[in-house]
């Protein structure tokens, strides 16, 4: 009788464990001195977060232009996809931070008096890594994003390769391909820039330039997964990055699948991204 009771309890515990779901909070905020106001973010917490005391690796997941911190939650189905990946063992339990950079054409970069990149590194990361049980080391930190957020993933991992073990730009805007492209883009903002400022910004925010200027050993310290659809309007830039990395002997995964610039494509990308960053978390 006792053995039967223990068996039933064990089955119930297994069922409860399997039925656990992660949680998403998509309207959190913090005060930014850098950006002089409140900035929102969303967080995914893995299924066992509340029942454990351990710390977790973290993925910073960036949205695209026109979206906000709810993009990956609502359209990217991050809760369902991540829960499934964790349950089937293809991804390790992790915390996912999704910041809001819904700021028109300025996005994740420092543009004039809009210092979003400074905010990200100086305020957002320290804030969430204190608030949640996050392992605050390069080996347990990854970054990914789509479109404008893919560009953010490229820039952040190239600017601060000391902080991320892996980077996964999806359908990424790799930065202005020419200085003229940048001039046209900046004309649409309310900022004024000198010719010298524009040239400097171009060098610091074009992935191809950074692949040439950043020491190869730094770029190689990041595991790269680059994914862009064959019918995506940003296909050319991603292909050029692939070629530039190959020429410099920088190991990376480059995927071109059937698809365009759409949430259907990115939802299909996310399970692979979760597995890829999990491999980085586990390799040490």
JSON list of N, CA, C and O in Angstrom, two decimals, residues 33-86:
[
{"chain": "A", "resi": 33, "resn": "UNK", "atom": "N", "xyz": [18.24, 57.45, -16.26]},
{"chain": "A", "resi": 33, "resn": "UNK", "atom": "CA", "xyz": [18.86, 58.78, -16.21]},
{"chain": "A", "resi": 33, "resn": "UNK", "atom": "C", "xyz": [19.45, 59.13, -17.57]},
{"chain": "A", "resi": 33, "resn": "UNK", "atom": "O", "xyz": [19.43, 60.29, -17.99]},
{"chain": "A", "resi": 34, "resn": "UNK", "atom": "N", "xyz": [19.98, 58.12, -18.27]},
{"chain": "A", "resi": 34, "resn": "UNK", "atom": "CA", "xyz": [20.58, 58.35, -19.58]},
{"chain": "A", "resi": 34, "resn": "UNK", "atom": "C", "xyz": [19.56, 58.87, -20.58]},
{"chain": "A", "resi": 34, "resn": "UNK", "atom": "O", "xyz": [19.81, 59.82, -21.32]},
{"chain": "A", "resi": 35, "resn": "UNK", "atom": "N", "xyz": [18.37, 58.25, -20.59]},
{"chain": "A", "resi": 35, "resn": "UNK", "atom": "CA", "xyz": [17.32, 58.62, -21.54]},
{"chain": "A", "resi": 35, "resn": "UNK", "atom": "C", "xyz": [16.28, 59.57, -20.96]},
{"chain": "A", "resi": 35, "resn": "UNK", "atom": "O", "xyz": [15.32, 59.93, -21.63]},
{"chain": "A", "resi": 36, "resn": "UNK", "atom": "N", "xyz": [16.50, 59.91, -19.70]},
{"chain": "A", "resi": 36, "resn": "UNK", "atom": "CA", "xyz": [15.66, 60.91, -19.03]},
{"chain": "A", "resi": 36, "resn": "UNK", "atom": "C", "xyz": [14.17, 60.55, -19.05]},
{"chain": "A", "resi": 36, "resn": "UNK", "atom": "O", "xyz": [13.32, 61.32, -19.52]},
{"chain": "A", "resi": 37, "resn": "UNK", "atom": "N", "xyz": [13.88, 59.36, -18.55]},
{"chain": "A", "resi": 37, "resn": "UNK", "atom": "CA", "xyz": [12.48, 58.96, -18.49]},
{"chain": "A", "resi": 37, "resn": "UNK", "atom": "C", "xyz": [12.33, 57.48, -18.19]},
{"chain": "A", "resi": 37, "resn": "UNK", "atom": "O", "xyz": [13.31, 56.79, -17.91]},
{"chain": "A", "resi": 38, "resn": "UNK", "atom": "N", "xyz": [11.09, 57.00, -18.24]},
{"chain": "A", "resi": 38, "resn": "UNK", "atom": "CA", "xyz": [10.80, 55.60, -18.00]},
{"chain": "A", "resi": 38, "resn": "UNK", "atom": "C", "xyz": [11.00, 54.80, -19.29]},
{"chain": "A", "resi": 38, "resn": "UNK", "atom": "O", "xyz": [10.61, 55.23, -20.37]},
{"chain": "A", "resi": 39, "resn": "UNK", "atom": "N", "xyz": [11.60, 53.64, -19.14]},
{"chain": "A", "resi": 39, "resn": "UNK", "atom": "CA", "xyz": [11.75, 52.73, -20.28]},
{"chain": "A", "resi": 39, "resn": "UNK", "atom": "C", "xyz": [11.14, 51.38, -19.91]},
{"chain": "A", "resi": 39, "resn": "UNK", "atom": "O", "xyz": [11.34, 50.87, -18.82]},
{"chain": "A", "resi": 40, "resn": "UNK", "atom": "N", "xyz": [10.41, 50.81, -20.83]},
{"chain": "A", "resi": 40, "resn": "UNK", "atom": "CA", "xyz": [9.71, 49.56, -20.57]},
{"chain": "A", "resi": 40, "resn": "UNK", "atom": "C", "xyz": [10.53, 48.36, -21.06]},
{"chain": "A", "resi": 40, "resn": "UNK", "atom": "O", "xyz": [11.37, 48.48, -21.95]},
{"chain": "A", "resi": 41, "resn": "UNK", "atom": "N", "xyz": [10.21, 47.22, -20.48]},
{"chain": "A", "resi": 41, "resn": "UNK", "atom": "CA", "xyz": [10.81, 45.97, -20.95]},
{"chain": "A", "resi": 41, "resn": "UNK", "atom": "C", "xyz": [9.89, 44.82, -20.55]},
{"chain": "A", "resi": 41, "resn": "UNK", "atom": "O", "xyz": [9.01, 44.96, -19.70]},
{"chain": "A", "resi": 42, "resn": "UNK", "atom": "N", "xyz": [10.09, 43.68, -21.21]},
{"chain": "A", "resi": 42, "resn": "UNK", "atom": "CA", "xyz": [9.37, 42.45, -20.88]},
{"chain": "A", "resi": 42, "resn": "UNK", "atom": "C", "xyz": [10.38, 41.41, -20.44]},
{"chain": "A", "resi": 42, "resn": "UNK", "atom": "O", "xyz": [11.57, 41.47, -20.80]},
{"chain": "A", "resi": 43, "resn": "UNK", "atom": "N", "xyz": [9.91, 40.44, -19.66]},
{"chain": "A", "resi": 43, "resn": "UNK", "atom": "CA", "xyz": [10.79, 39.36, -19.21]},
{"chain": "A", "resi": 43, "resn": "UNK", "atom": "C", "xyz": [10.06, 38.03, -19.31]},
{"chain": "A", "resi": 43, "resn": "UNK", "atom": "O", "xyz": [8.86, 37.94, -19.03]},
{"chain": "A", "resi": 44, "resn": "UNK", "atom": "N", "xyz": [10.78, 37.02, -19.76]},
{"chain": "A", "resi": 44, "resn": "UNK", "atom": "CA", "xyz": [10.32, 35.63, -19.70]},
{"chain": "A", "resi": 44, "resn": "UNK", "atom": "C", "xyz": [11.10, 34.94, -18.59]},
{"chain": "A", "resi": 44, "resn": "UNK", "atom": "O", "xyz": [12.34, 35.00, -18.56]},
{"chain": "A", "resi": 45, "resn": "UNK", "atom": "N", "xyz": [10.37, 34.30, -17.66]},
{"chain": "A", "resi": 45, "resn": "UNK", "atom": "CA", "xyz": [10.99, 33.53, -16.59]},
{"chain": "A", "resi": 45, "resn": "UNK", "atom": "C", "xyz": [10.68, 32.05, -16.83]},
{"chain": "A", "resi": 45, "resn": "UNK", "atom": "O", "xyz": [9.53, 31.70, -17.11]},
{"chain": "A", "resi": 46, "resn": "UNK", "atom": "N", "xyz": [11.67, 31.17, -16.73]},
{"chain": "A", "resi": 46, "resn": "UNK", "atom": "CA", "xyz": [11.46, 29.75, -17.06]},
{"chain": "A", "resi": 46, "resn": "UNK", "atom": "C", "xyz": [10.54, 29.06, -16.07]},
{"chain": "A", "resi": 46, "resn": "UNK", "atom": "O", "xyz": [10.28, 29.57, -14.98]},
{"chain": "A", "resi": 47, "resn": "UNK", "atom": "N", "xyz": [10.03, 27.89, -16.43]},
{"chain": "A", "resi": 47, "resn": "UNK", "atom": "CA", "xyz": [9.02, 27.21, -15.61]},
{"chain": "A", "resi": 47, "resn": "UNK", "atom": "C", "xyz": [9.41, 26.96, -14.16]},
{"chain": "A", "resi": 47, "resn": "UNK", "atom": "O", "xyz": [8.57, 27.00, -13.27]},
{"chain": "A", "resi": 48, "resn": "UNK", "atom": "N", "xyz": [10.70, 26.70, -13.91]},
{"chain": "A", "resi": 48, "resn": "UNK", "atom": "CA", "xyz": [11.10, 26.37, -12.54]},
{"chain": "A", "resi": 48, "resn": "UNK", "atom": "C", "xyz": [11.66, 27.56, -11.77]},
{"chain": "A", "resi": 48, "resn": "UNK", "atom": "O", "xyz": [12.23, 27.39, -10.69]},
{"chain": "A", "resi": 49, "resn": "UNK", "atom": "N", "xyz": [11.48, 28.77, -12.30]},
{"chain": "A", "resi": 49, "resn": "UNK", "atom": "CA", "xyz": [12.09, 29.94, -11.67]},
{"chain": "A", "resi": 49, "resn": "UNK", "atom": "C", "xyz": [11.60, 30.13, -10.23]},
{"chain": "A", "resi": 49, "resn": "UNK", "atom": "O", "xyz": [12.39, 30.36, -9.31]},
{"chain": "A", "resi": 50, "resn": "UNK", "atom": "N", "xyz": [10.30, 30.03, -10.02]},
{"chain": "A", "resi": 50, "resn": "UNK", "atom": "CA", "xyz": [9.74, 30.31, -8.70]},
{"chain": "A", "resi": 50, "resn": "UNK", "atom": "C", "xyz": [9.95, 29.15, -7.72]},
{"chain": "A", "resi": 50, "resn": "UNK", "atom": "O", "xyz": [9.86, 29.34, -6.51]},
{"chain": "A", "resi": 51, "resn": "UNK", "atom": "N", "xyz": [10.22, 27.96, -8.23]},
{"chain": "A", "resi": 51, "resn": "UNK", "atom": "CA", "xyz": [10.38, 26.80, -7.35]},
{"chain": "A", "resi": 51, "resn": "UNK", "atom": "C", "xyz": [11.85, 26.48, -7.07]},
{"chain": "A", "resi": 51, "resn": "UNK", "atom": "O", "xyz": [12.15, 25.54, -6.33]},
{"chain": "A", "resi": 52, "resn": "UNK", "atom": "N", "xyz": [12.75, 27.24, -7.65]},
{"chain": "A", "resi": 52, "resn": "UNK", "atom": "CA", "xyz": [14.18, 27.00, -7.43]},
{"chain": "A", "resi": 52, "resn": "UNK", "atom": "C", "xyz": [14.83, 28.23, -6.82]},
{"chain": "A", "resi": 52, "resn": "UNK", "atom": "O", "xyz": [14.21, 29.28, -6.70]},
{"chain": "A", "resi": 53, "resn": "UNK", "atom": "N", "xyz": [16.07, 28.07, -6.45]},
{"chain": "A", "resi": 53, "resn": "UNK", "atom": "CA", "xyz": [16.84, 29.20, -5.93]},
{"chain": "A", "resi": 53, "resn": "UNK", "atom": "C", "xyz": [18.07, 29.46, -6.79]},
{"chain": "A", "resi": 53, "resn": "UNK", "atom": "O", "xyz": [18.89, 30.30, -6.44]},
{"chain": "A", "resi": 54, "resn": "UNK", "atom": "N", "xyz": [18.19, 28.75, -7.87]},
{"chain": "A", "resi": 54, "resn": "UNK", "atom": "CA", "xyz": [19.40, 28.87, -8.67]},
{"chain": "A", "resi": 54, "resn": "UNK", "atom": "C", "xyz": [19.35, 30.07, -9.60]},
{"chain": "A", "resi": 54, "resn": "UNK", "atom": "O", "xyz": [18.29, 30.67, -9.82]},
{"chain": "A", "resi": 55, "resn": "UNK", "atom": "N", "xyz": [20.49, 30.40, -10.16]},
{"chain": "A", "resi": 55, "resn": "UNK", "atom": "CA", "xyz": [20.58, 31.50, -11.12]},
{"chain": "A", "resi": 55, "resn": "UNK", "atom": "C", "xyz": [20.57, 30.94, -12.54]},
{"chain": "A", "resi": 55, "resn": "UNK", "atom": "O", "xyz": [20.87, 29.76, -12.76]},
{"chain": "A", "resi": 56, "resn": "UNK", "atom": "N", "xyz": [20.22, 31.78, -13.50]},
{"chain": "A", "resi": 56, "resn": "UNK", "atom": "CA", "xyz": [19.99, 31.33, -14.86]},
{"chain": "A", "resi": 56, "resn": "UNK", "atom": "C", "xyz": [20.81, 32.15, -15.87]},
{"chain": "A", "resi": 56, "resn": "UNK", "atom": "O", "xyz": [21.10, 33.33, -15.63]},
{"chain": "A", "resi": 57, "resn": "UNK", "atom": "N", "xyz": [21.13, 31.54, -17.02]},
{"chain": "A", "resi": 57, "resn": "UNK", "atom": "CA", "xyz": [21.68, 32.33, -18.12]},
{"chain": "A", "resi": 57, "resn": "UNK", "atom": "C", "xyz": [20.62, 33.26, -18.67]},
{"chain": "A", "resi": 57, "resn": "UNK", "atom": "O", "xyz": [19.42, 33.09, -18.39]},
{"chain": "A", "resi": 58, "resn": "UNK", "atom": "N", "xyz": [21.05, 34.23, -19.46]},
{"chain": "A", "resi": 58, "resn": "UNK", "atom": "CA", "xyz": [20.11, 35.23, -19.96]},
{"chain": "A", "resi": 58, "resn": "UNK", "atom": "C", "xyz": [20.28, 35.44, -21.46]},
{"chain": "A", "resi": 58, "resn": "UNK", "atom": "O", "xyz": [21.40, 35.44, -21.99]},
{"chain": "A", "resi": 59, "resn": "UNK", "atom": "N", "xyz": [19.16, 35.61, -22.13]},
{"chain": "A", "resi": 59, "resn": "UNK", "atom": "CA", "xyz": [19.14, 35.99, -23.54]},
{"chain": "A", "resi": 59, "resn": "UNK", "atom": "C", "xyz": [18.46, 37.34, -23.64]},
{"chain": "A", "resi": 59, "resn": "UNK", "atom": "O", "xyz": [17.32, 37.51, -23.19]},
{"chain": "A", "resi": 60, "resn": "UNK", "atom": "N", "xyz": [19.16, 38.31, -24.22]},
{"chain": "A", "resi": 60, "resn": "UNK", "atom": "CA", "xyz": [18.56, 39.61, -24.53]},
{"chain": "A", "resi": 60, "resn": "UNK", "atom": "C", "xyz": [17.99, 39.51, -25.95]},
{"chain": "A", "resi": 60, "resn": "UNK", "atom": "O", "xyz": [18.74, 39.26, -26.90]},
{"chain": "A", "resi": 61, "resn": "UNK", "atom": "N", "xyz": [16.68, 39.68, -26.07]},
{"chain": "A", "resi": 61, "resn": "UNK", "atom": "CA", "xyz": [15.98, 39.44, -27.33]},
{"chain": "A", "resi": 61, "resn": "UNK", "atom": "C", "xyz": [15.35, 40.75, -27.81]},
{"chain": "A", "resi": 61, "resn": "UNK", "atom": "O", "xyz": [14.45, 41.30, -27.16]},
{"chain": "A", "resi": 62, "resn": "UNK", "atom": "N", "xyz": [15.82, 41.25, -28.94]},
{"chain": "A", "resi": 62, "resn": "UNK", "atom": "CA", "xyz": [15.49, 42.60, -29.40]},
{"chain": "A", "resi": 62, "resn": "UNK", "atom": "C", "xyz": [14.43, 42.57, -30.51]},
{"chain": "A", "resi": 62, "resn": "UNK", "atom": "O", "xyz": [14.51, 41.76, -31.44]},
{"chain": "A", "resi": 63, "resn": "UNK", "atom": "N", "xyz": [13.47, 43.47, -30.41]},
{"chain": "A", "resi": 63, "resn": "UNK", "atom": "CA", "xyz": [12.39, 43.57, -31.41]},
{"chain": "A", "resi": 63, "resn": "UNK", "atom": "C", "xyz": [12.83, 44.39, -32.61]},
{"chain": "A", "resi": 63, "resn": "UNK", "atom": "O", "xyz": [13.90, 45.00, -32.63]},
{"chain": "A", "resi": 64, "resn": "UNK", "atom": "N", "xyz": [11.97, 44.47, -33.60]},
{"chain": "A", "resi": 64, "resn": "UNK", "atom": "CA", "xyz": [12.24, 45.23, -34.81]},
{"chain": "A", "resi": 64, "resn": "UNK", "atom": "C", "xyz": [11.59, 46.60, -34.80]},
{"chain": "A", "resi": 64, "resn": "UNK", "atom": "O", "xyz": [10.87, 46.97, -33.86]},
{"chain": "A", "resi": 65, "resn": "UNK", "atom": "N", "xyz": [11.83, 47.36, -35.85]},
{"chain": "A", "resi": 65, "resn": "UNK", "atom": "CA", "xyz": [11.27, 48.71, -35.97]},
{"chain": "A", "resi": 65, "resn": "UNK", "atom": "C", "xyz": [9.75, 48.64, -35.98]},
{"chain": "A", "resi": 65, "resn": "UNK", "atom": "O", "xyz": [9.16, 47.77, -36.62]},
{"chain": "A", "resi": 66, "resn": "UNK", "atom": "N", "xyz": [9.13, 49.57, -35.27]},
{"chain": "A", "resi": 66, "resn": "UNK", "atom": "CA", "xyz": [7.67, 49.63, -35.22]},
{"chain": "A", "resi": 66, "resn": "UNK", "atom": "C", "xyz": [7.06, 48.80, -34.12]},
{"chain": "A", "resi": 66, "resn": "UNK", "atom": "O", "xyz": [5.89, 48.98, -33.78]},
{"chain": "A", "resi": 67, "resn": "UNK", "atom": "N", "xyz": [7.82, 47.89, -33.53]},
{"chain": "A", "resi": 67, "resn": "UNK", "atom": "CA", "xyz": [7.34, 47.09, -32.40]},
{"chain": "A", "resi": 67, "resn": "UNK", "atom": "C", "xyz": [7.85, 47.68, -31.09]},
{"chain": "A", "resi": 67, "resn": "UNK", "atom": "O", "xyz": [8.57, 48.68, -31.08]},
{"chain": "A", "resi": 68, "resn": "UNK", "atom": "N", "xyz": [7.49, 47.03, -30.01]},
{"chain": "A", "resi": 68, "resn": "UNK", "atom": "CA", "xyz": [8.01, 47.41, -28.70]},
{"chain": "A", "resi": 68, "resn": "UNK", "atom": "C", "xyz": [8.33, 46.14, -27.93]},
{"chain": "A", "resi": 68, "resn": "UNK", "atom": "O", "xyz": [8.50, 45.07, -28.54]},
{"chain": "A", "resi": 69, "resn": "UNK", "atom": "N", "xyz": [8.41, 46.22, -26.61]},
{"chain": "A", "resi": 69, "resn": "UNK", "atom": "CA", "xyz": [8.82, 45.06, -25.81]},
{"chain": "A", "resi": 69, "resn": "UNK", "atom": "C", "xyz": [7.81, 43.91, -25.87]},
{"chain": "A", "resi": 69, "resn": "UNK", "atom": "O", "xyz": [8.13, 42.79, -25.48]},
{"chain": "A", "resi": 70, "resn": "UNK", "atom": "N", "xyz": [6.62, 44.16, -26.40]},
{"chain": "A", "resi": 70, "resn": "UNK", "atom": "CA", "xyz": [5.61, 43.10, -26.49]},
{"chain": "A", "resi": 70, "resn": "UNK", "atom": "C", "xyz": [5.67, 42.34, -27.82]},
{"chain": "A", "resi": 70, "resn": "UNK", "atom": "O", "xyz": [4.95, 41.36, -28.01]},
{"chain": "A", "resi": 71, "resn": "UNK", "atom": "N", "xyz": [6.52, 42.79, -28.74]},
{"chain": "A", "resi": 71, "resn": "UNK", "atom": "CA", "xyz": [6.56, 42.16, -30.07]},
{"chain": "A", "resi": 71, "resn": "UNK", "atom": "C", "xyz": [6.85, 40.68, -30.02]},
{"chain": "A", "resi": 71, "resn": "UNK", "atom": "O", "xyz": [6.12, 39.86, -30.59]},
{"chain": "A", "resi": 72, "resn": "UNK", "atom": "N", "xyz": [7.92, 40.32, -29.34]},
{"chain": "A", "resi": 72, "resn": "UNK", "atom": "CA", "xyz": [8.28, 38.90, -29.25]},
{"chain": "A", "resi": 72, "resn": "UNK", "atom": "C", "xyz": [7.28, 38.11, -28.41]},
{"chain": "A", "resi": 72, "resn": "UNK", "atom": "O", "xyz": [7.15, 36.91, -28.57]},
{"chain": "A", "resi": 73, "resn": "UNK", "atom": "N", "xyz": [6.58, 38.81, -27.52]},
{"chain": "A", "resi": 73, "resn": "UNK", "atom": "CA", "xyz": [5.58, 38.13, -26.68]},
{"chain": "A", "resi": 73, "resn": "UNK", "atom": "C", "xyz": [4.33, 37.84, -27.51]},
{"chain": "A", "resi": 73, "resn": "UNK", "atom": "O", "xyz": [3.85, 36.71, -27.56]},
{"chain": "A", "resi": 74, "resn": "UNK", "atom": "N", "xyz": [3.81, 38.87, -28.17]},
{"chain": "A", "resi": 74, "resn": "UNK", "atom": "CA", "xyz": [2.54, 38.74, -28.87]},
{"chain": "A", "resi": 74, "resn": "UNK", "atom": "C", "xyz": [2.68, 38.02, -30.21]},
{"chain": "A", "resi": 74, "resn": "UNK", "atom": "O", "xyz": [1.96, 37.07, -30.49]},
{"chain": "A", "resi": 75, "resn": "UNK", "atom": "N", "xyz": [3.61, 38.48, -31.04]},
{"chain": "A", "resi": 75, "resn": "UNK", "atom": "CA", "xyz": [3.73, 37.94, -32.40]},
{"chain": "A", "resi": 75, "resn": "UNK", "atom": "C", "xyz": [4.77, 36.82, -32.49]},
{"chain": "A", "resi": 75, "resn": "UNK", "atom": "O", "xyz": [4.65, 35.92, -33.31]},
{"chain": "A", "resi": 76, "resn": "UNK", "atom": "N", "xyz": [5.79, 36.91, -31.64]},
{"chain": "A", "resi": 76, "resn": "UNK", "atom": "CA", "xyz": [6.85, 35.90, -31.67]},
{"chain": "A", "resi": 76, "resn": "UNK", "atom": "C", "xyz": [6.56, 34.67, -30.83]},
{"chain": "A", "resi": 76, "resn": "UNK", "atom": "O", "xyz": [7.29, 33.69, -30.90]},
{"chain": "A", "resi": 77, "resn": "UNK", "atom": "N", "xyz": [5.49, 34.74, -30.02]},
{"chain": "A", "resi": 77, "resn": "UNK", "atom": "CA", "xyz": [5.07, 33.60, -29.20]},
{"chain": "A", "resi": 77, "resn": "UNK", "atom": "C", "xyz": [6.22, 33.04, -28.36]},
{"chain": "A", "resi": 77, "resn": "UNK", "atom": "O", "xyz": [6.41, 31.83, -28.26]},
{"chain": "A", "resi": 78, "resn": "UNK", "atom": "N", "xyz": [6.95, 33.95, -27.74]},
{"chain": "A", "resi": 78, "resn": "UNK", "atom": "CA", "xyz": [8.14, 33.53, -27.00]},
{"chain": "A", "resi": 78, "resn": "UNK", "atom": "C", "xyz": [7.82, 32.60, -25.85]},
{"chain": "A", "resi": 78, "resn": "UNK", "atom": "O", "xyz": [8.60, 31.68, -25.54]},
{"chain": "A", "resi": 79, "resn": "UNK", "atom": "N", "xyz": [6.67, 32.77, -25.20]},
{"chain": "A", "resi": 79, "resn": "UNK", "atom": "CA", "xyz": [6.32, 31.92, -24.07]},
{"chain": "A", "resi": 79, "resn": "UNK", "atom": "C", "xyz": [6.12, 30.48, -24.53]},
{"chain": "A", "resi": 79, "resn": "UNK", "atom": "O", "xyz": [6.73, 29.54, -23.98]},
{"chain": "A", "resi": 80, "resn": "UNK", "atom": "N", "xyz": [5.29, 30.28, -25.52]},
{"chain": "A", "resi": 80, "resn": "UNK", "atom": "CA", "xyz": [5.00, 28.93, -26.01]},
{"chain": "A", "resi": 80, "resn": "UNK", "atom": "C", "xyz": [6.24, 28.26, -26.56]},
{"chain": "A", "resi": 80, "resn": "UNK", "atom": "O", "xyz": [6.54, 27.10, -26.22]},
{"chain": "A", "resi": 81, "resn": "UNK", "atom": "N", "xyz": [6.98, 28.98, -27.39]},
{"chain": "A", "resi": 81, "resn": "UNK", "atom": "CA", "xyz": [8.13, 28.39, -28.06]},
{"chain": "A", "resi": 81, "resn": "UNK", "atom": "C", "xyz": [9.24, 28.04, -27.06]},
{"chain": "A", "resi": 81, "resn": "UNK", "atom": "O", "xyz": [9.85, 26.97, -27.13]},
{"chain": "A", "resi": 82, "resn": "UNK", "atom": "N", "xyz": [9.50, 28.94, -26.11]},
{"chain": "A", "resi": 82, "resn": "UNK", "atom": "CA", "xyz": [10.57, 28.68, -25.14]},
{"chain": "A", "resi": 82, "resn": "UNK", "atom": "C", "xyz": [10.17, 27.57, -24.17]},
{"chain": "A", "resi": 82, "resn": "UNK", "atom": "O", "xyz": [11.00, 26.70, -23.85]},
{"chain": "A", "resi": 83, "resn": "UNK", "atom": "N", "xyz": [8.93, 27.59, -23.71]},
{"chain": "A", "resi": 83, "resn": "UNK", "atom": "CA", "xyz": [8.47, 26.50, -22.84]},
{"chain": "A", "resi": 83, "resn": "UNK", "atom": "C", "xyz": [8.64, 25.14, -23.53]},
{"chain": "A", "resi": 83, "resn": "UNK", "atom": "O", "xyz": [9.12, 24.17, -22.93]},
{"chain": "A", "resi": 84, "resn": "UNK", "atom": "N", "xyz": [8.24, 25.08, -24.80]},
{"chain": "A", "resi": 84, "resn": "UNK", "atom": "CA", "xyz": [8.35, 23.83, -25.55]},
{"chain": "A", "resi": 84, "resn": "UNK", "atom": "C", "xyz": [9.80, 23.38, -25.69]},
{"chain": "A", "resi": 84, "resn": "UNK", "atom": "O", "xyz": [10.13, 22.20, -25.50]},
{"chain": "A", "resi": 85, "resn": "UNK", "atom": "N", "xyz": [10.69, 24.33, -26.00]},
{"chain": "A", "resi": 85, "resn": "UNK", "atom": "CA", "xyz": [12.11, 23.99, -26.17]},
{"chain": "A", "resi": 85, "resn": "UNK", "atom": "C", "xyz": [12.72, 23.49, -24.87]},
{"chain": "A", "resi": 85, "resn": "UNK", "atom": "O", "xyz": [13.54, 22.56, -24.87]},
{"chain": "A", "resi": 86, "resn": "UNK", "atom": "N", "xyz": [12.34, 24.10, -23.76]},
{"chain": "A", "resi": 86, "resn": "UNK", "atom": "CA", "xyz": [12.86, 23.66, -22.46]},
{"chain": "A", "resi": 86, "resn": "UNK", "atom": "C", "xyz": [12.32, 22.28, -22.11]},
{"chain": "A", "resi": 86, "resn": "UNK", "atom": "O", "xyz": [13.06, 21.40, -21.65]}
]
